[in-house]
Amino acid sequence: MDDAEVIERILDGDRDAFALLLKRHESLVSRLVAAHVPAEQAAEVAHEAFIRAFKGLHRYRPIKPFRNWLTTVTLRCCKDFWRRAYRNKEAPVCDLSEDGQRWLDTALAARSNEEFETLARRRELGEILEAVLAMLPPLDRMVLTLSYLEERPTRETAEMLGISVPNVKVRAFRAKRKLKIFLKRYGIQGEEHEA
């Protein structure tokens, strides 16, 4: 039975058939969520994505594969996770581990591009990136993550987030500018290191 037939059964009242969709697409949702939210929150966000998919199943139109629709639902859950985190955030730099704080302190003290490039190779870069991205509004964060970190085409990013292509471009431009300002404020600058 393909996804469309399973969905038809669910909409006809066979709620247990949703377990088939869950089993079929669990790895997709898990991968997407793991790429966009902290590991300790991934299971909760994935669960939320499936709940939303179940509740919104009547809105699915089989023009595109169910997998695409589920991807959009999942990414919106990730965006909502960051929206909640952004609303409740404290200064993200304070949340850095001791190693991350040490790295930031060292990076701030670095005088040359060569010293900075050496430091940038360290594993704490991911933590610094998370701290900087956490300063952005949720939708801007998702736009940058999909467009630049995952290197998805602008049109695909727009479809996944349910916004227009020009909106993706504008948000990416503004978000990169905000990141540059943050990095410059902390002394991390130079043409090679622009966001």
PDB file of C-alpha atoms in Angstrom:
ATOM      1  CA  MET A   1       0.000   0.000   0.000  1.00  0.00           C
ATOM      2  CA  ASP A   2       1.441   3.404  -0.950  1.00  0.00           C
ATOM      3  CA  ASP A   3       1.243   6.532   1.216  1.00  0.00           C
ATOM      4  CA  ALA A   4      -1.842   7.892  -0.556  1.00  0.00           C
ATOM      5  CA  GLU A   5      -3.785   4.676   0.145  1.00  0.00           C
ATOM      6  CA  VAL A   6      -2.702   4.657   3.784  1.00  0.00           C
ATOM      7  CA  ILE A   7      -3.763   8.304   4.150  1.00  0.00           C
ATOM      8  CA  GLU A   8      -7.123   7.506   2.598  1.00  0.00           C
ATOM      9  CA  ARG A   9      -7.635   4.722   5.168  1.00  0.00           C
ATOM     10  CA  ILE A  10      -6.724   7.082   8.011  1.00  0.00           C
ATOM     11  CA  LEU A  11      -9.109   9.754   6.768  1.00  0.00           C
ATOM     12  CA  ASP A  12     -11.832   7.100   6.492  1.00  0.00           C
ATOM     13  CA  GLY A  13     -11.456   6.474  10.229  1.00  0.00           C
ATOM     14  CA  ASP A  14      -8.744   3.818  10.494  1.00  0.00           C
ATOM     15  CA  ARG A  15      -6.489   5.755  12.880  1.00  0.00           C
ATOM     16  CA  ASP A  16      -4.284   2.705  13.463  1.00  0.00           C
ATOM     17  CA  ALA A  17      -3.097   2.945   9.857  1.00  0.00           C
ATOM     18  CA  PHE A  18      -1.062   6.004  10.863  1.00  0.00           C
ATOM     19  CA  ALA A  19       1.425   3.582  12.414  1.00  0.00           C
ATOM     20  CA  LEU A  20       2.335   2.548   8.843  1.00  0.00           C
ATOM     21  CA  LEU A  21       3.211   6.143   7.930  1.00  0.00           C
ATOM     22  CA  LEU A  22       5.088   6.551  11.187  1.00  0.00           C
ATOM     23  CA  LYS A  23       7.186   3.452  10.577  1.00  0.00           C
ATOM     24  CA  ARG A  24       7.811   4.386   6.933  1.00  0.00           C
ATOM     25  CA  HIS A  25       8.928   7.968   7.568  1.00  0.00           C
ATOM     26  CA  GLU A  26      10.381   7.829  11.073  1.00  0.00           C
ATOM     27  CA  SER A  27      13.992   7.917   9.860  1.00  0.00           C
ATOM     28  CA  LEU A  28      13.322  10.925   7.584  1.00  0.00           C
ATOM     29  CA  VAL A  29      11.780  12.929  10.423  1.00  0.00           C
ATOM     30  CA  SER A  30      14.514  11.874  12.846  1.00  0.00           C
ATOM     31  CA  ARG A  31      17.275  12.937  10.441  1.00  0.00           C
ATOM     32  CA  LEU A  32      15.650  16.301   9.728  1.00  0.00           C
ATOM     33  CA  VAL A  33      15.066  17.063  13.386  1.00  0.00           C
ATOM     34  CA  ALA A  34      18.560  15.925  14.412  1.00  0.00           C
ATOM     35  CA  ALA A  35      20.029  18.340  11.876  1.00  0.00           C
ATOM     36  CA  HIS A  36      18.083  21.321  13.211  1.00  0.00           C
ATOM     37  CA  VAL A  37      17.610  21.059  16.974  1.00  0.00           C
ATOM     38  CA  PRO A  38      19.819  20.069  19.928  1.00  0.00           C
ATOM     39  CA  ALA A  39      20.132  16.297  20.393  1.00  0.00           C
ATOM     40  CA  GLU A  40      18.439  16.339  23.792  1.00  0.00           C
ATOM     41  CA  GLN A  41      15.318  17.925  22.234  1.00  0.00           C
ATOM     42  CA  ALA A  42      15.207  15.887  19.010  1.00  0.00           C
ATOM     43  CA  ALA A  43      12.847  13.127  20.182  1.00  0.00           C
ATOM     44  CA  GLU A  44      10.333  15.640  21.505  1.00  0.00           C
ATOM     45  CA  VAL A  45      10.364  17.709  18.298  1.00  0.00           C
ATOM     46  CA  ALA A  46      10.077  14.577  16.119  1.00  0.00           C
ATOM     47  CA  HIS A  47       7.097  13.454  18.208  1.00  0.00           C
ATOM     48  CA  GLU A  48       5.513  16.888  17.755  1.00  0.00           C
ATOM     49  CA  ALA A  49       6.058  16.661  13.982  1.00  0.00           C
ATOM     50  CA  PHE A  50       4.154  13.370  13.779  1.00  0.00           C
ATOM     51  CA  ILE A  51       1.335  14.716  15.950  1.00  0.00           C
ATOM     52  CA  ARG A  52       1.010  17.754  13.685  1.00  0.00           C
ATOM     53  CA  ALA A  53       1.110  15.553  10.614  1.00  0.00           C
ATOM     54  CA  PHE A  54      -1.661  13.354  11.998  1.00  0.00           C
ATOM     55  CA  LYS A  55      -3.825  16.331  12.960  1.00  0.00           C
ATOM     56  CA  GLY A  56      -3.212  18.072   9.638  1.00  0.00           C
ATOM     57  CA  LEU A  57      -3.524  15.021   7.409  1.00  0.00           C
ATOM     58  CA  HIS A  58      -6.833  16.276   6.023  1.00  0.00           C
ATOM     59  CA  ARG A  59      -4.919  19.234   4.516  1.00  0.00           C
ATOM     60  CA  TYR A  60      -2.466  17.040   2.595  1.00  0.00           C
ATOM     61  CA  ARG A  61      -3.029  17.106  -1.153  1.00  0.00           C
ATOM     62  CA  PRO A  62      -1.336  14.322  -3.167  1.00  0.00           C
ATOM     63  CA  ILE A  63      -0.027  16.769  -5.786  1.00  0.00           C
ATOM     64  CA  LYS A  64       3.453  16.153  -4.349  1.00  0.00           C
ATOM     65  CA  PRO A  65       4.711  13.103  -2.474  1.00  0.00           C
ATOM     66  CA  PHE A  66       3.684  12.759   1.174  1.00  0.00           C
ATOM     67  CA  ARG A  67       7.371  12.760   2.055  1.00  0.00           C
ATOM     68  CA  ASN A  68       7.682  16.383   0.840  1.00  0.00           C
ATOM     69  CA  TRP A  69       4.645  17.469   2.837  1.00  0.00           C
ATOM     70  CA  LEU A  70       5.965  15.713   5.949  1.00  0.00           C
ATOM     71  CA  THR A  71       9.362  17.388   5.465  1.00  0.00           C
ATOM     72  CA  THR A  72       7.649  20.791   5.479  1.00  0.00           C
ATOM     73  CA  VAL A  73       5.673  19.925   8.622  1.00  0.00           C
ATOM     74  CA  THR A  74       8.848  18.712  10.340  1.00  0.00           C
ATOM     75  CA  LEU A  75      10.873  21.797   9.438  1.00  0.00           C
ATOM     76  CA  ARG A  76       8.089  24.025  10.713  1.00  0.00           C
ATOM     77  CA  CYS A  77       8.221  22.149  14.024  1.00  0.00           C
ATOM     78  CA  CYS A  78      11.968  22.810  14.137  1.00  0.00           C
ATOM     79  CA  LYS A  79      11.356  26.470  13.372  1.00  0.00           C
ATOM     80  CA  ASP A  80       8.750  26.619  16.148  1.00  0.00           C
ATOM     81  CA  PHE A  81      11.216  24.995  18.550  1.00  0.00           C
ATOM     82  CA  TRP A  82      13.689  27.788  17.846  1.00  0.00           C
ATOM     83  CA  ARG A  83      10.943  30.394  18.055  1.00  0.00           C
ATOM     84  CA  ARG A  84      10.117  29.205  21.597  1.00  0.00           C
ATOM     85  CA  ALA A  85      13.807  29.052  22.501  1.00  0.00           C
ATOM     86  CA  TYR A  86      14.357  32.538  21.078  1.00  0.00           C
ATOM     87  CA  ARG A  87      11.478  33.956  23.130  1.00  0.00           C
ATOM     88  CA  ASN A  88      12.858  32.376  26.293  1.00  0.00           C
ATOM     89  CA  LYS A  89      16.522  32.908  25.588  1.00  0.00           C
ATOM     90  CA  GLU A  90      19.100  34.347  27.848  1.00  0.00           C
ATOM     91  CA  ALA A  91      22.463  35.511  26.598  1.00  0.00           C
ATOM     92  CA  PRO A  92      23.553  32.439  24.587  1.00  0.00           C
ATOM     93  CA  VAL A  93      27.258  33.123  25.105  1.00  0.00           C
ATOM     94  CA  CYS A  94      26.679  32.440  28.815  1.00  0.00           C
ATOM     95  CA  ASP A  95      25.502  28.953  27.884  1.00  0.00           C
ATOM     96  CA  LEU A  96      28.840  28.033  26.337  1.00  0.00           C
ATOM     97  CA  SER A  97      30.800  25.237  27.928  1.00  0.00           C
ATOM     98  CA  GLU A  98      34.105  26.039  29.587  1.00  0.00           C
ATOM     99  CA  ASP A  99      35.928  24.916  26.422  1.00  0.00           C
ATOM    100  CA  GLY A 100      33.642  27.050  24.263  1.00  0.00           C
ATOM    101  CA  GLN A 101      34.191  30.092  26.483  1.00  0.00           C
ATOM    102  CA  ARG A 102      37.939  29.479  26.416  1.00  0.00           C
ATOM    103  CA  TRP A 103      37.815  29.228  22.622  1.00  0.00           C
ATOM    104  CA  LEU A 104      35.870  32.492  22.347  1.00  0.00           C
ATOM    105  CA  ASP A 105      38.277  34.239  24.721  1.00  0.00           C
ATOM    106  CA  THR A 106      41.244  32.972  22.703  1.00  0.00           C
ATOM    107  CA  ALA A 107      39.608  33.973  19.417  1.00  0.00           C
ATOM    108  CA  LEU A 108      38.963  37.442  20.774  1.00  0.00           C
ATOM    109  CA  ALA A 109      42.603  37.742  21.781  1.00  0.00           C
ATOM    110  CA  ALA A 110      43.925  36.462  18.449  1.00  0.00           C
ATOM    111  CA  ARG A 111      45.704  39.202  16.512  1.00  0.00           C
ATOM    112  CA  SER A 112      46.221  37.723  13.094  1.00  0.00           C
ATOM    113  CA  ASN A 113      44.113  35.891  10.541  1.00  0.00           C
ATOM    114  CA  GLU A 114      46.497  32.955  10.730  1.00  0.00           C
ATOM    115  CA  GLU A 115      45.956  32.560  14.485  1.00  0.00           C
ATOM    116  CA  PHE A 116      42.207  32.776  13.993  1.00  0.00           C
ATOM    117  CA  GLU A 117      42.191  30.157  11.216  1.00  0.00           C
ATOM    118  CA  THR A 118      44.111  27.774  13.463  1.00  0.00           C
ATOM    119  CA  LEU A 119      41.620  28.310  16.275  1.00  0.00           C
ATOM    120  CA  ALA A 120      38.626  28.026  13.932  1.00  0.00           C
ATOM    121  CA  ARG A 121      39.524  24.418  13.136  1.00  0.00           C
ATOM    122  CA  ARG A 122      38.878  23.343  16.677  1.00  0.00           C
ATOM    123  CA  ARG A 123      35.751  21.430  17.576  1.00  0.00           C
ATOM    124  CA  GLU A 124      34.269  24.326  19.560  1.00  0.00           C
ATOM    125  CA  LEU A 125      33.430  26.113  16.321  1.00  0.00           C
ATOM    126  CA  GLY A 126      30.144  24.231  16.156  1.00  0.00           C
ATOM    127  CA  GLU A 127      29.260  25.427  19.633  1.00  0.00           C
ATOM    128  CA  ILE A 128      30.114  29.036  18.761  1.00  0.00           C
ATOM    129  CA  LEU A 129      28.041  28.763  15.596  1.00  0.00           C
ATOM    130  CA  GLU A 130      25.072  27.507  17.626  1.00  0.00           C
ATOM    131  CA  ALA A 131      25.440  30.423  20.052  1.00  0.00           C
ATOM    132  CA  VAL A 132      25.534  32.932  17.205  1.00  0.00           C
ATOM    133  CA  LEU A 133      22.614  31.324  15.356  1.00  0.00           C
ATOM    134  CA  ALA A 134      20.588  31.340  18.583  1.00  0.00           C
ATOM    135  CA  MET A 135      20.701  35.128  18.485  1.00  0.00           C
ATOM    136  CA  LEU A 136      18.699  35.158  15.235  1.00  0.00           C
ATOM    137  CA  PRO A 137      14.922  35.003  14.932  1.00  0.00           C
ATOM    138  CA  PRO A 138      13.779  31.406  14.292  1.00  0.00           C
ATOM    139  CA  LEU A 139      12.822  31.807  10.640  1.00  0.00           C
ATOM    140  CA  ASP A 140      16.103  33.575   9.833  1.00  0.00           C
ATOM    141  CA  ARG A 141      17.999  30.783  11.577  1.00  0.00           C
ATOM    142  CA  MET A 142      16.178  28.136   9.513  1.00  0.00           C
ATOM    143  CA  VAL A 143      16.806  30.073   6.276  1.00  0.00           C
ATOM    144  CA  LEU A 144      20.554  30.247   6.971  1.00  0.00           C
ATOM    145  CA  THR A 145      20.742  26.635   8.075  1.00  0.00           C
ATOM    146  CA  LEU A 146      18.925  25.287   5.023  1.00  0.00           C
ATOM    147  CA  SER A 147      20.507  27.661   2.488  1.00  0.00           C
ATOM    148  CA  TYR A 148      24.110  27.761   3.662  1.00  0.00           C
ATOM    149  CA  LEU A 149      24.839  24.914   6.049  1.00  0.00           C
ATOM    150  CA  GLU A 150      22.790  22.327   4.150  1.00  0.00           C
ATOM    151  CA  GLU A 151      23.355  24.082   0.798  1.00  0.00           C
ATOM    152  CA  ARG A 152      19.764  23.681  -0.344  1.00  0.00           C
ATOM    153  CA  PRO A 153      18.578  25.704  -3.361  1.00  0.00           C
ATOM    154  CA  THR A 154      16.664  28.901  -2.548  1.00  0.00           C
ATOM    155  CA  ARG A 155      13.457  27.603  -4.120  1.00  0.00           C
ATOM    156  CA  GLU A 156      13.594  24.391  -2.065  1.00  0.00           C
ATOM    157  CA  THR A 157      14.251  26.377   1.115  1.00  0.00           C
ATOM    158  CA  ALA A 158      11.254  28.586   0.332  1.00  0.00           C
ATOM    159  CA  GLU A 159       8.982  25.589  -0.250  1.00  0.00           C
ATOM    160  CA  MET A 160      10.131  23.833   2.910  1.00  0.00           C
ATOM    161  CA  LEU A 161       9.529  26.894   5.067  1.00  0.00           C
ATOM    162  CA  GLY A 162       6.322  27.967   3.329  1.00  0.00           C
ATOM    163  CA  ILE A 163       7.645  31.400   2.312  1.00  0.00           C
ATOM    164  CA  SER A 164       8.444  33.069  -1.012  1.00  0.00           C
ATOM    165  CA  VAL A 165      11.802  32.902  -2.794  1.00  0.00           C
ATOM    166  CA  PRO A 166      12.321  36.685  -2.426  1.00  0.00           C
ATOM    167  CA  ASN A 167      11.541  36.364   1.297  1.00  0.00           C
ATOM    168  CA  VAL A 168      14.255  33.682   1.612  1.00  0.00           C
ATOM    169  CA  LYS A 169      16.769  35.955  -0.135  1.00  0.00           C
ATOM    170  CA  VAL A 170      15.889  38.982   2.002  1.00  0.00           C
ATOM    171  CA  ARG A 171      15.970  36.991   5.245  1.00  0.00           C
ATOM    172  CA  ALA A 172      19.306  35.390   4.312  1.00  0.00           C
ATOM    173  CA  PHE A 173      20.810  38.793   3.506  1.00  0.00           C
ATOM    174  CA  ARG A 174      19.581  40.363   6.742  1.00  0.00           C
ATOM    175  CA  ALA A 175      20.588  37.362   8.861  1.00  0.00           C
ATOM    176  CA  LYS A 176      24.113  37.346   7.395  1.00  0.00           C
ATOM    177  CA  ARG A 177      24.392  41.054   8.143  1.00  0.00           C
ATOM    178  CA  LYS A 178      23.304  40.447  11.772  1.00  0.00           C
ATOM    179  CA  LEU A 179      25.879  37.666  12.105  1.00  0.00           C
ATOM    180  CA  LYS A 180      28.617  39.935  10.733  1.00  0.00           C
ATOM    181  CA  ILE A 181      27.703  42.601  13.280  1.00  0.00           C
ATOM    182  CA  PHE A 182      27.829  40.063  16.107  1.00  0.00           C
ATOM    183  CA  LEU A 183      31.174  38.678  14.972  1.00  0.00           C
ATOM    184  CA  LYS A 184      32.627  42.163  14.527  1.00  0.00           C
ATOM    185  CA  ARG A 185      31.422  43.130  18.015  1.00  0.00           C
ATOM    186  CA  TYR A 186      33.500  40.284  19.405  1.00  0.00           C
ATOM    187  CA  GLY A 187      36.537  41.066  17.295  1.00  0.00           C
ATOM    188  CA  ILE A 188      36.104  38.239  14.802  1.00  0.00           C
ATOM    189  CA  GLN A 189      36.373  39.950  11.442  1.00  0.00           C
ATOM    190  CA  GLY A 190      38.163  40.003   8.136  1.00  0.00           C
ATOM    191  CA  GLU A 191      37.154  39.293   4.578  1.00  0.00           C
ATOM    192  CA  GLU A 192      37.833  35.578   4.904  1.00  0.00           C
ATOM    193  CA  HIS A 193      35.620  35.270   7.978  1.00  0.00           C
ATOM    194  CA  GLU A 194      32.574  37.184   6.862  1.00  0.00           C
ATOM    195  CA  ALA A 195      29.274  35.393   7.518  1.00  0.00           C
TER     196      ALA A 195
END
